[in-house]
Tab-separated table of C-alpha atoms and ligand atoms in Angstrom:
chain	number	residue	atom	x	y	z
A	1067	MET	CA	92.125	1.325	-46.698
A	1068	THR	CA	89.562	3.533	-44.973
A	1069	PRO	CA	87.958	1.517	-42.199
A	1070	ILE	CA	84.189	1.240	-42.203
A	1071	VAL	CA	82.780	-0.123	-38.962
A	1072	ARG	CA	79.280	-0.625	-37.674
A	1073	TYR	CA	77.460	-0.796	-34.393
A	1074	ALA	CA	74.412	-3.011	-34.742
A	1075	PRO	CA	71.986	-2.907	-31.818
A	1076	SER	CA	68.626	-4.649	-31.875
A	1077	PRO	CA	66.046	-2.012	-30.959
A	1078	THR	CA	64.205	-4.282	-28.548
A	1079	GLY	CA	65.048	-2.265	-25.436
A	1080	ARG	CA	67.143	0.624	-24.126
A	1081	ILE	CA	70.906	0.221	-24.351
A	1082	HIS	CA	73.002	-0.144	-21.214
A	1083	LEU	CA	76.606	0.301	-20.227
A	1084	GLY	CA	77.550	-3.100	-21.678
A	1085	ASN	CA	76.038	-2.189	-25.071
A	1086	ALA	CA	77.898	1.126	-25.012
A	1087	ARG	CA	81.179	-0.797	-25.073
A	1088	PRO	CA	81.032	-2.055	-28.688
A	1089	ALA	CA	79.448	1.245	-29.766
A	1090	LEU	CA	82.399	3.193	-28.392
A	1091	LEU	CA	85.075	0.725	-29.455
A	1092	ASN	CA	83.789	0.992	-33.017
A	1093	TRP	CA	83.490	4.757	-32.751
A	1094	PHE	CA	87.025	5.226	-31.423
A	1095	TYR	CA	88.375	2.853	-34.027
A	1096	ALA	CA	86.678	4.761	-36.829
A	1097	LYS	CA	87.697	8.185	-35.540
A	1098	ALA	CA	91.317	7.243	-34.815
A	1099	ASN	CA	91.732	5.785	-38.307
A	1100	GLY	CA	89.872	8.376	-40.360
A	1101	GLY	CA	87.074	5.880	-40.939
A	1102	GLN	CA	83.295	5.775	-41.099
A	1103	PHE	CA	80.880	4.606	-38.404
A	1104	VAL	CA	77.575	3.096	-39.496
A	1105	LEU	CA	74.717	2.704	-37.044
A	1106	ARG	CA	72.733	-0.336	-38.124
A	1107	MET	CA	69.422	-1.101	-36.509
A	1108	ASP	CA	69.014	-4.886	-36.410
A	1109	ASP	CA	65.246	-4.708	-36.443
A	1110	THR	CA	64.262	-7.831	-38.365
A	1111	ASP	CA	62.503	-9.206	-35.280
A	1112	VAL	CA	59.291	-7.299	-35.906
A	1113	ALA	CA	57.569	-8.672	-32.826
A	1114	ARG	CA	60.137	-7.185	-30.444
A	1115	SER	CA	61.706	-4.243	-32.306
A	1116	THR	CA	60.119	-0.814	-32.088
A	1117	ARG	CA	60.821	2.561	-33.663
A	1118	GLU	CA	60.653	4.118	-30.178
A	1119	PHE	CA	63.535	1.955	-28.969
A	1120	ALA	CA	65.488	2.725	-32.163
A	1121	ASP	CA	65.006	6.476	-31.640
A	1122	ALA	CA	65.952	6.123	-27.970
A	1123	ILE	CA	69.158	4.291	-28.923
A	1124	GLU	CA	70.060	7.133	-31.274
A	1125	ALA	CA	69.422	9.651	-28.502
A	1126	ASP	CA	71.462	7.644	-25.978
A	1127	LEU	CA	74.397	7.387	-28.375
A	1128	SER	CA	74.223	11.083	-29.097
A	1129	TRP	CA	74.275	11.868	-25.365
A	1130	LEU	CA	77.345	9.674	-25.064
A	1131	GLY	CA	79.027	11.624	-27.878
A	1132	VAL	CA	78.748	9.004	-30.636
A	1133	ARG	CA	77.618	10.612	-33.921
A	1134	PRO	CA	77.083	8.015	-36.659
A	1135	ASP	CA	78.111	8.864	-40.211
A	1136	SER	CA	75.097	6.948	-41.493
A	1137	LEU	CA	72.105	4.970	-40.286
A	1138	VAL	CA	70.548	1.897	-41.856
A	1139	ARG	CA	67.542	-0.131	-40.761
A	1140	GLN	CA	67.426	-3.792	-41.631
A	1141	SER	CA	63.631	-3.637	-41.831
A	1142	GLU	CA	64.071	-1.486	-44.967
A	1143	ARG	CA	66.465	-3.866	-46.693
A	1144	THR	CA	64.427	-7.052	-46.981
A	1145	GLN	CA	64.790	-7.236	-50.775
A	1146	MET	CA	68.542	-7.616	-50.457
A	1147	TYR	CA	68.135	-10.420	-47.945
A	1148	ASP	CA	65.618	-12.124	-50.238
A	1149	ALA	CA	68.122	-11.976	-53.104
A	1150	ALA	CA	70.869	-13.467	-50.913
A	1151	ARG	CA	68.470	-16.139	-49.665
A	1152	ASP	CA	67.639	-17.101	-53.261
A	1153	ARG	CA	71.311	-17.344	-54.151
A	1154	LEU	CA	72.017	-19.597	-51.193
A	1155	MET	CA	69.020	-21.769	-52.087
A	1156	ALA	CA	70.183	-22.030	-55.690
A	1157	ALA	CA	73.648	-23.019	-54.483
A	1158	GLY	CA	72.142	-25.739	-52.295
A	1159	ARG	CA	73.376	-24.077	-49.106
A	1160	LEU	CA	69.920	-23.309	-47.726
A	1161	TYR	CA	67.540	-26.199	-47.146
A	1162	PRO	CA	63.978	-26.410	-45.883
A	1163	CYS	CA	63.247	-28.034	-42.509
A	1164	TYR	CA	59.870	-28.841	-41.023
A	1165	GLU	CA	60.571	-29.853	-37.432
A	1166	THR	CA	58.609	-28.129	-34.713
A	1167	GLY	CA	60.326	-26.728	-31.634
A	1168	ASP	CA	59.039	-29.684	-29.600
A	1169	GLU	CA	60.406	-32.222	-32.037
A	1170	LEU	CA	63.810	-30.569	-31.985
A	1171	ASP	CA	63.752	-30.516	-28.186
A	1172	ARG	CA	63.011	-34.211	-28.041
A	1173	ARG	CA	65.825	-34.984	-30.467
A	1174	ARG	CA	68.277	-32.906	-28.490
A	1175	LYS	CA	67.343	-34.743	-25.297
A	1176	ARG	CA	67.705	-38.095	-26.994
A	1177	ALA	CA	71.131	-37.131	-28.353
A	1178	ARG	CA	72.258	-36.057	-24.904
A	1179	ALA	CA	70.981	-39.280	-23.357
A	1180	LEU	CA	73.066	-41.229	-25.868
A	1181	GLY	CA	76.088	-39.094	-25.051
A	1182	ASN	CA	76.044	-37.367	-28.448
A	1183	PRO	CA	76.346	-33.598	-28.977
A	1184	PRO	CA	72.863	-32.036	-29.237
A	1185	ILE	CA	73.345	-30.719	-32.748
A	1186	TYR	CA	70.831	-30.785	-35.555
A	1187	ASP	CA	70.969	-34.169	-37.314
A	1188	ARG	CA	70.183	-32.812	-40.796
A	1189	ALA	CA	67.202	-35.123	-41.062
A	1190	ALA	CA	65.542	-32.594	-43.384
A	1191	LEU	CA	68.277	-33.140	-45.978
A	1192	ARG	CA	67.020	-36.695	-46.363
A	1193	LEU	CA	63.430	-35.680	-47.130
A	1194	THR	CA	62.198	-36.517	-50.603
A	1195	ASP	CA	60.092	-34.153	-52.697
A	1196	GLU	CA	57.134	-36.346	-51.837
A	1197	ASP	CA	57.836	-36.047	-48.081
A	1198	ARG	CA	57.926	-32.276	-48.392
A	1199	VAL	CA	54.671	-32.135	-50.334
A	1200	GLY	CA	53.103	-34.320	-47.644
A	1201	LEU	CA	54.361	-32.128	-44.806
A	1202	GLU	CA	53.148	-28.967	-46.509
A	1203	ALA	CA	49.770	-30.596	-47.100
A	1204	GLU	CA	49.606	-31.044	-43.311
A	1205	GLY	CA	49.915	-27.278	-43.087
A	1206	ARG	CA	53.582	-27.182	-42.140
A	1207	ARG	CA	55.710	-24.321	-43.450
A	1208	PRO	CA	59.482	-24.712	-43.710
A	1209	HIS	CA	62.158	-22.801	-41.884
A	1210	TRP	CA	65.509	-22.719	-43.688
A	1211	ARG	CA	68.883	-23.827	-42.451
A	1212	PHE	CA	72.296	-22.942	-43.814
A	1213	LYS	CA	74.348	-26.035	-44.612
A	1214	LEU	CA	77.663	-25.576	-42.861
A	1215	ASP	CA	80.830	-26.806	-44.526
A	1216	GLY	CA	81.987	-28.554	-41.404
A	1217	ARG	CA	85.562	-27.333	-41.862
A	1218	PRO	CA	87.464	-25.528	-39.132
A	1219	VAL	CA	87.035	-21.815	-39.881
A	1220	GLN	CA	90.138	-19.837	-39.010
A	1221	PHE	CA	90.561	-16.114	-38.591
A	1222	ASN	CA	92.986	-13.785	-36.939
A	1223	ASP	CA	91.060	-11.880	-34.293
A	1224	LEU	CA	92.445	-8.357	-33.789
A	1225	ILE	CA	91.946	-8.701	-30.040
A	1226	LYS	CA	92.084	-12.399	-29.248
A	1227	GLY	CA	94.638	-13.532	-31.831
A	1228	PRO	CA	94.248	-16.614	-34.056
A	1229	GLN	CA	90.847	-18.299	-33.662
A	1230	THR	CA	89.428	-21.546	-34.946
A	1231	VAL	CA	85.704	-22.211	-35.005
A	1232	ASN	CA	84.891	-25.790	-35.767
A	1233	THR	CA	81.572	-25.626	-37.570
A	1234	ALA	CA	81.418	-29.444	-37.639
A	1235	SER	CA	80.382	-29.321	-33.998
A	1236	MET	CA	77.591	-26.811	-34.629
A	1237	SER	CA	74.005	-27.136	-35.772
A	1238	ASP	CA	73.262	-25.762	-39.203
A	1239	PRO	CA	71.900	-22.333	-38.281
A	1240	VAL	CA	68.337	-21.349	-39.119
A	1241	LEU	CA	68.532	-18.261	-41.322
A	1242	VAL	CA	64.873	-17.901	-42.322
A	1243	ARG	CA	61.896	-18.454	-40.034
A	1244	GLU	CA	58.709	-20.273	-40.921
A	1245	ASP	CA	56.968	-16.959	-41.636
A	1246	GLY	CA	59.721	-15.959	-44.056
A	1247	SER	CA	61.328	-13.435	-41.696
A	1248	TYR	CA	65.075	-13.448	-41.115
A	1249	LEU	CA	67.070	-14.208	-38.040
A	1250	TYR	CA	70.012	-11.927	-37.441
A	1251	THR	CA	72.720	-14.104	-39.042
A	1252	LEU	CA	72.074	-13.638	-42.778
A	1253	PRO	CA	71.006	-9.951	-42.886
A	1254	SER	CA	74.105	-9.080	-40.888
A	1255	VAL	CA	76.409	-10.644	-43.486
A	1256	VAL	CA	74.447	-9.194	-46.424
A	1257	ASP	CA	74.704	-5.718	-44.887
A	1258	ASP	CA	78.362	-6.083	-43.993
A	1259	ILE	CA	79.090	-6.947	-47.631
A	1260	ASP	CA	76.827	-4.244	-49.075
A	1261	LEU	CA	78.100	-1.489	-46.767
A	1262	GLY	CA	81.737	-2.461	-47.301
A	1263	ILE	CA	82.319	-3.100	-43.598
A	1264	THR	CA	86.047	-3.625	-43.112
A	1265	HIS	CA	86.091	-4.410	-39.385
A	1266	VAL	CA	83.492	-6.162	-37.259
A	1267	ILE	CA	84.146	-5.167	-33.649
A	1268	ARG	CA	81.708	-6.866	-31.293
A	1269	GLY	CA	81.410	-8.876	-28.095
A	1270	GLU	CA	83.143	-12.205	-27.611
A	1271	ASP	CA	79.739	-13.884	-27.327
A	1272	HIS	CA	79.769	-13.689	-31.135
A	1273	VAL	CA	82.959	-15.687	-31.811
A	1274	SER	CA	81.148	-18.824	-32.966
A	1275	ASN	CA	78.671	-16.696	-34.963
A	1276	SER	CA	81.689	-15.314	-36.752
A	1277	GLY	CA	82.647	-18.853	-37.788
A	1278	THR	CA	79.192	-19.368	-39.285
A	1279	GLN	CA	79.098	-15.928	-40.836
A	1280	ILE	CA	82.518	-16.308	-42.466
A	1281	GLU	CA	81.090	-19.360	-44.259
A	1282	ILE	CA	78.132	-17.241	-45.389
A	1283	PHE	CA	80.426	-14.403	-46.559
A	1284	GLU	CA	82.277	-16.968	-48.639
A	1285	ALA	CA	79.105	-18.613	-49.940
A	1286	LEU	CA	77.900	-15.191	-51.123
A	1287	GLY	CA	81.288	-14.316	-52.608
A	1288	GLY	CA	81.687	-11.325	-50.268
A	1289	LYS	CA	84.914	-9.996	-48.812
A	1290	VAL	CA	85.362	-11.278	-45.266
A	1291	PRO	CA	86.012	-8.357	-42.894
A	1292	ASP	CA	88.522	-8.385	-40.059
A	1293	PHE	CA	87.038	-9.455	-36.742
A	1294	ALA	CA	87.738	-8.166	-33.244
A	1295	HIS	CA	85.844	-9.738	-30.338
A	1296	HIS	CA	86.046	-7.828	-27.071
A	1297	ASN	CA	85.467	-9.048	-23.528
A	1298	LEU	CA	82.019	-8.305	-22.171
A	1299	LEU	CA	81.398	-5.882	-19.357
A	1300	THR	CA	80.054	-7.586	-16.249
A	1301	ASP	CA	78.869	-6.410	-12.854
A	1302	ALA	CA	81.030	-6.822	-9.761
A	1303	GLU	CA	79.838	-10.440	-9.382
A	1304	GLY	CA	80.848	-11.268	-12.933
A	1305	GLN	CA	77.244	-11.365	-14.217
A	1306	GLY	CA	76.487	-9.888	-17.636
A	1307	PHE	CA	74.231	-6.862	-17.965
A	1308	SER	CA	70.828	-7.621	-19.326
A	1309	LYS	CA	68.841	-5.119	-21.312
A	1310	ARG	CA	66.252	-5.249	-18.601
A	1311	LEU	CA	68.728	-4.216	-15.933
A	1312	GLY	CA	67.413	-0.708	-15.475
A	1313	SER	CA	69.900	1.116	-13.321
A	1314	LEU	CA	72.773	0.834	-15.768
A	1315	SER	CA	70.831	1.833	-18.839
A	1316	LEU	CA	72.370	4.919	-20.396
A	1317	SER	CA	69.171	6.867	-19.844
A	1318	ASP	CA	69.189	6.051	-16.125
A	1319	LEU	CA	72.855	6.954	-15.787
A	1320	ARG	CA	72.016	10.220	-17.495
A	1321	THR	CA	69.097	10.857	-15.125
A	1322	GLN	CA	71.370	10.083	-12.199
A	1323	GLY	CA	73.536	12.970	-13.345
A	1324	TYR	CA	76.641	11.169	-14.555
A	1325	GLU	CA	78.842	12.899	-17.101
A	1326	PRO	CA	78.656	11.191	-20.504
A	1327	MET	CA	82.454	11.217	-20.602
A	1328	ALA	CA	82.620	9.290	-17.302
A	1329	VAL	CA	80.109	6.735	-18.559
A	1330	ALA	CA	81.964	6.399	-21.864
A	1331	ILE	CA	85.344	5.906	-20.192
A	1332	MET	CA	83.958	3.264	-17.833
A	1333	ALA	CA	82.157	1.473	-20.658
A	1334	VAL	CA	85.184	1.299	-22.878
A	1335	LEU	CA	88.281	1.267	-20.675
A	1336	THR	CA	87.165	-1.210	-17.995
A	1337	GLY	CA	89.071	-4.399	-18.728
A	1338	THR	CA	91.773	-2.714	-20.835
A	1339	SER	CA	95.327	-1.692	-20.018
A	1340	LEU	CA	94.579	2.008	-20.575
A	1341	PRO	CA	94.047	3.665	-17.176
A	1342	ILE	CA	90.608	4.813	-16.069
A	1343	GLU	CA	91.152	8.521	-15.539
A	1344	PRO	CA	89.848	11.791	-16.970
A	1345	TYR	CA	90.753	12.333	-20.631
A	1346	SER	CA	90.450	15.687	-22.320
A	1347	SER	CA	88.472	14.389	-25.280
A	1348	PHE	CA	87.308	11.340	-27.169
A	1349	ALA	CA	90.046	12.090	-29.677
A	1350	GLU	CA	92.660	11.614	-26.959
A	1351	ILE	CA	91.182	8.239	-25.991
A	1352	GLY	CA	90.954	7.227	-29.644
A	1353	GLU	CA	94.642	8.032	-30.150
A	1354	LYS	CA	95.779	6.131	-27.074
A	1355	LEU	CA	93.494	3.121	-27.257
A	1356	ASP	CA	94.543	0.188	-29.355
A	1357	LEU	CA	92.485	-2.973	-29.732
A	1358	SER	CA	95.479	-4.935	-28.445
A	1359	MET	CA	95.015	-3.205	-25.068
A	1360	ILE	CA	91.738	-5.011	-24.464
A	1361	SER	CA	92.254	-7.722	-21.897
A	1362	HIS	CA	91.575	-11.368	-22.702
A	1363	GLY	CA	90.210	-11.688	-19.179
A	1364	SER	CA	87.112	-10.191	-17.647
A	1365	ALA	CA	85.934	-6.580	-17.631
A	1366	ARG	CA	84.268	-6.013	-14.275
A	1367	PHE	CA	82.468	-2.760	-13.851
A	1368	ASP	CA	82.890	-1.104	-10.460
A	1369	PRO	CA	80.188	1.493	-9.669
A	1370	ALA	CA	82.444	3.171	-7.073
A	1371	GLU	CA	84.993	3.756	-9.822
A	1372	LEU	CA	82.337	5.464	-11.945
A	1373	ASP	CA	81.527	7.771	-9.012
A	1374	SER	CA	85.116	8.682	-8.404
A	1375	LEU	CA	85.864	9.171	-12.123
A	1376	ASN	CA	82.796	11.376	-12.476
A	1377	ALA	CA	84.025	13.559	-9.608
A	1378	ARG	CA	87.562	13.742	-11.009
A	1379	ILE	CA	86.222	14.832	-14.406
A	1380	LEU	CA	84.286	17.651	-12.725
A	1381	HIS	CA	87.244	18.684	-10.559
A	1382	ALA	CA	89.332	19.097	-13.704
A	1383	MET	CA	86.603	20.730	-15.811
A	1384	PRO	CA	87.701	24.127	-17.157
A	1385	TYR	CA	85.243	26.987	-16.687
A	1386	ALA	CA	84.812	27.322	-20.449
A	1387	ASP	CA	83.378	23.785	-20.595
A	1388	ALA	CA	81.111	24.297	-17.595
A	1389	LYS	CA	79.927	27.772	-18.600
A	1390	PRO	CA	77.104	26.887	-21.023
A	1391	ARG	CA	75.629	24.499	-18.473
A	1392	LEU	CA	76.066	27.004	-15.629
A	1393	GLU	CA	74.365	29.687	-17.682
A	1394	ALA	CA	71.293	27.517	-17.919
A	1395	THR	CA	71.001	27.658	-14.127
A	1396	GLY	CA	72.096	31.294	-13.740
A	1397	LEU	CA	75.294	30.270	-11.934
A	1398	ALA	CA	77.912	31.261	-14.485
A	1399	ASP	CA	80.651	32.780	-12.337
A	1400	GLU	CA	84.218	31.736	-13.021
A	1401	ALA	CA	85.622	32.348	-9.534
A	1402	MET	CA	82.734	30.439	-7.987
A	1403	TRP	CA	83.175	27.500	-10.385
A	1404	ASN	CA	86.908	27.328	-9.749
A	1405	LEU	CA	86.336	27.307	-6.014
A	1406	LEU	CA	83.436	24.880	-5.862
A	1407	ARG	CA	84.205	22.331	-8.594
A	1408	ASP	CA	86.542	20.376	-6.286
A	1409	ASN	CA	83.564	19.537	-4.093
A	1410	LEU	CA	81.300	18.230	-6.840
A	1411	HIS	CA	80.310	14.594	-7.188
A	1412	LYS	CA	77.709	15.333	-9.838
A	1413	PHE	CA	77.426	18.507	-11.893
A	1414	ASP	CA	74.075	19.430	-10.404
A	1415	ASP	CA	75.616	19.533	-6.908
A	1416	ILE	CA	76.624	23.043	-7.948
A	1417	ARG	CA	73.063	24.227	-7.239
A	1418	GLU	CA	73.338	23.363	-3.545
A	1419	LEU	CA	77.012	24.218	-3.228
A	1420	SER	CA	76.576	27.649	-4.774
A	1421	LYS	CA	74.383	28.536	-1.806
A	1422	LEU	CA	77.584	28.546	0.254
A	1423	VAL	CA	78.416	31.672	-1.726
A	1424	THR	CA	75.044	33.191	-2.495
A	1425	GLY	CA	73.149	31.972	0.580
A	1426	PRO	CA	70.928	31.201	2.257
A	1427	VAL	CA	73.107	29.319	4.720
A	1428	ALA	CA	71.894	28.034	8.077
A	1429	PRO	CA	74.904	28.710	10.327
A	1430	VAL	CA	75.695	26.045	12.897
A	1431	ILE	CA	77.071	27.532	16.125
A	1432	ALA	CA	77.535	25.257	19.154
A	1433	ALA	CA	76.852	26.759	22.587
A	1434	GLU	CA	80.511	26.435	23.591
A	1435	ASP	CA	81.589	28.353	20.469
A	1436	ARG	CA	79.125	31.203	20.822
A	1437	GLU	CA	81.563	33.581	22.490
A	1438	PHE	CA	84.317	32.692	20.034
A	1439	ILE	CA	82.038	33.409	17.073
A	1440	THR	CA	81.072	36.793	18.557
A	1441	GLN	CA	84.770	37.576	18.814
A	1442	ALA	CA	85.251	36.440	15.194
A	1443	ARG	CA	82.493	38.795	14.112
A	1444	GLU	CA	84.099	41.724	15.885
A	1445	LEU	CA	87.520	41.000	14.400
A	1446	LEU	CA	86.323	40.508	10.806
A	1447	PRO	CA	88.511	42.953	8.802
A	1448	GLU	CA	87.027	45.931	6.985
A	1449	GLU	CA	86.833	45.802	3.193
A	1450	PRO	CA	88.515	45.937	0.701
A	1451	TRP	CA	89.496	42.296	1.013
A	1452	ASP	CA	92.354	40.548	-0.687
A	1453	ASN	CA	94.108	37.204	-0.534
A	1454	ASP	CA	95.620	38.024	2.868
A	1455	THR	CA	92.323	38.858	4.566
A	1456	TRP	CA	91.712	35.291	5.722
A	1457	SER	CA	95.131	34.924	7.433
A	1458	GLU	CA	94.917	38.401	8.965
A	1459	TRP	CA	91.544	37.520	10.441
A	1460	THR	CA	92.412	34.054	11.714
A	1461	ASN	CA	95.777	35.176	13.132
A	1462	ALA	CA	94.047	37.884	15.108
A	1463	LEU	CA	91.451	35.381	16.287
A	1464	LYS	CA	94.111	32.903	17.317
A	1465	GLU	CA	95.796	35.477	19.512
A	1466	ASN	CA	92.587	36.717	21.068
A	1467	SER	CA	90.981	33.338	21.733
A	1468	GLY	CA	94.035	31.152	22.310
A	1469	ARG	CA	92.413	28.602	19.938
A	1470	LYS	CA	94.280	26.910	17.130
A	1471	GLY	CA	93.912	24.111	14.590
A	1472	LYS	CA	90.549	22.405	14.452
A	1473	SER	CA	89.035	24.281	17.412
A	1474	LEU	CA	89.811	27.521	15.599
A	1475	PHE	CA	88.781	26.577	12.079
A	1476	LEU	CA	85.873	24.157	12.451
A	1477	PRO	CA	83.554	26.567	14.320
A	1478	LEU	CA	84.271	29.192	11.642
A	1479	ARG	CA	83.435	26.722	8.882
A	1480	LEU	CA	80.240	25.610	10.640
A	1481	ALA	CA	79.126	29.190	11.153
A	1482	LEU	CA	80.013	30.403	7.655
A	1483	THR	CA	78.758	27.380	5.709
A	1484	GLY	CA	76.548	25.344	8.043
A	1485	ARG	CA	78.601	22.201	7.273
A	1486	SER	CA	81.801	20.563	8.426
A	1487	ASP	CA	83.378	20.105	4.996
A	1488	GLY	CA	83.491	22.083	1.780
A	1489	PRO	CA	85.595	24.517	-0.192
A	1490	GLU	CA	88.650	26.268	1.122
A	1491	LEU	CA	87.425	28.993	3.471
A	1492	LYS	CA	90.147	31.398	2.469
A	1493	PHE	CA	88.671	31.691	-1.021
A	1494	LEU	CA	85.082	31.270	0.008
A	1495	LEU	CA	85.343	34.265	2.359
A	1496	ALA	CA	86.299	36.536	-0.507
A	1497	LEU	CA	83.366	35.394	-2.631
A	1498	VAL	CA	80.840	35.682	0.187
A	1499	GLY	CA	81.868	39.242	1.083
A	1500	ARG	CA	81.897	41.052	4.427
A	1501	LYS	CA	78.209	41.796	4.789
A	1502	ALA	CA	77.016	38.224	4.249
A	1503	CYS	CA	79.816	36.920	6.509
A	1504	LEU	CA	78.673	39.209	9.310
A	1505	ASP	CA	75.147	37.832	8.923
A	1506	ARG	CA	76.400	34.259	9.211
A	1507	LEU	CA	78.436	35.038	12.341
A	1508	LEU	CA	75.396	36.012	14.360
B	2552	LIG	N1	72.301	-7.212	-33.298
B	2552	LIG	C1	73.441	-7.978	-32.884
B	2552	LIG	C2	73.577	-7.873	-31.381
B	2552	LIG	O1	73.048	-6.932	-30.811
B	2552	LIG	C3	74.662	-7.444	-33.574
B	2552	LIG	C4	75.898	-8.213	-33.376
B	2552	LIG	C5	76.918	-7.754	-34.394
B	2552	LIG	O2	77.584	-6.751	-34.131
B	2552	LIG	O3	77.028	-8.371	-35.457
B	2552	LIG	O4	74.147	-8.730	-30.745
């Protein structure tokens, strides 16, 4: 069976690292199993969904490396939801309710005060035709609830193992609002059936929804897909990411210069048993990652780990991969890349670092090193230079000055680069060349 999976964001905001997790888990699952990945925009909430957010989500996913096989928008599929609604009504599974939000609130409070669970009491099922006519004459419009079976719904979660959702302890969910628009629950099932979704991979905040939705799949005679509910990414304090949490939106991470691969690995491998380290490709991750590797515990995101992973990815990046990006900044030079990449935290650091080779550099020469640097200038070997030039030069300097270790090397580094850390001087020297070195040793 060819898997067909879907990622179903609501385009009511930009997506963040936590939203990238189900996107990538679905993507890897599809790619590793020769399947299809559907991007489904859950945009039935017309008041909050916008086309701009939908387009931005597509762009964010594309930056991350996720390329959907197809795209559907729920706002364009209303007729199918209407047909499903009518079938559920005809089967007596959808019933009209007239309570206002305030009335429901009051009933919930009363139930709590009496020590009862605050679930909907199905009062609307007891309304007579006459009652309904009366309520509508008052100007009330019904919202529609799905009548749950009240049986324990069981399914074998591909991540969490056997699950039981007891729908008897849940309120009958509202599927259709007063204005006739749909909440997420029904359209999702209708689409999953219509698109032949075989696996629903989503956050564990949806486990009880799955119980409800399995009942709806069955009521509509659709094939129930396999479910896999993953742990949710949280911040270091264990708090969930909200869509409004700016700094971890994918677009902000992009602006901050993180590699999409680093962001993807953090989003998907945090809270799994697969190590967080550079991988050569998404295909490699897809092959190694199995849903069973996702922890049943928490998935805490550590920003320091993102920084260090980002740096490690750059340190291991072959020139061929960096070249197109270096060309855009006029810095495509293989020897320079190979020397400098070990010092990168973000790719764009290359602009500053390359100045160590191309200049300008502001040499730092302490008063007590002045004489030593003059000596270094005089002893700088003539060209042509090779791999031994550095040791020839520093050996001669050692003998002449009596300096060694840090007092020999640090003043040279400060003079040649203007900073106390950086790439290996031996290789840097060769790239800088004799003339520029002489200028820096003044
Ligand atoms: N739009 C839903 C959400 O963002 C989709 C959940 C699902 O995958 O079914 O939570």
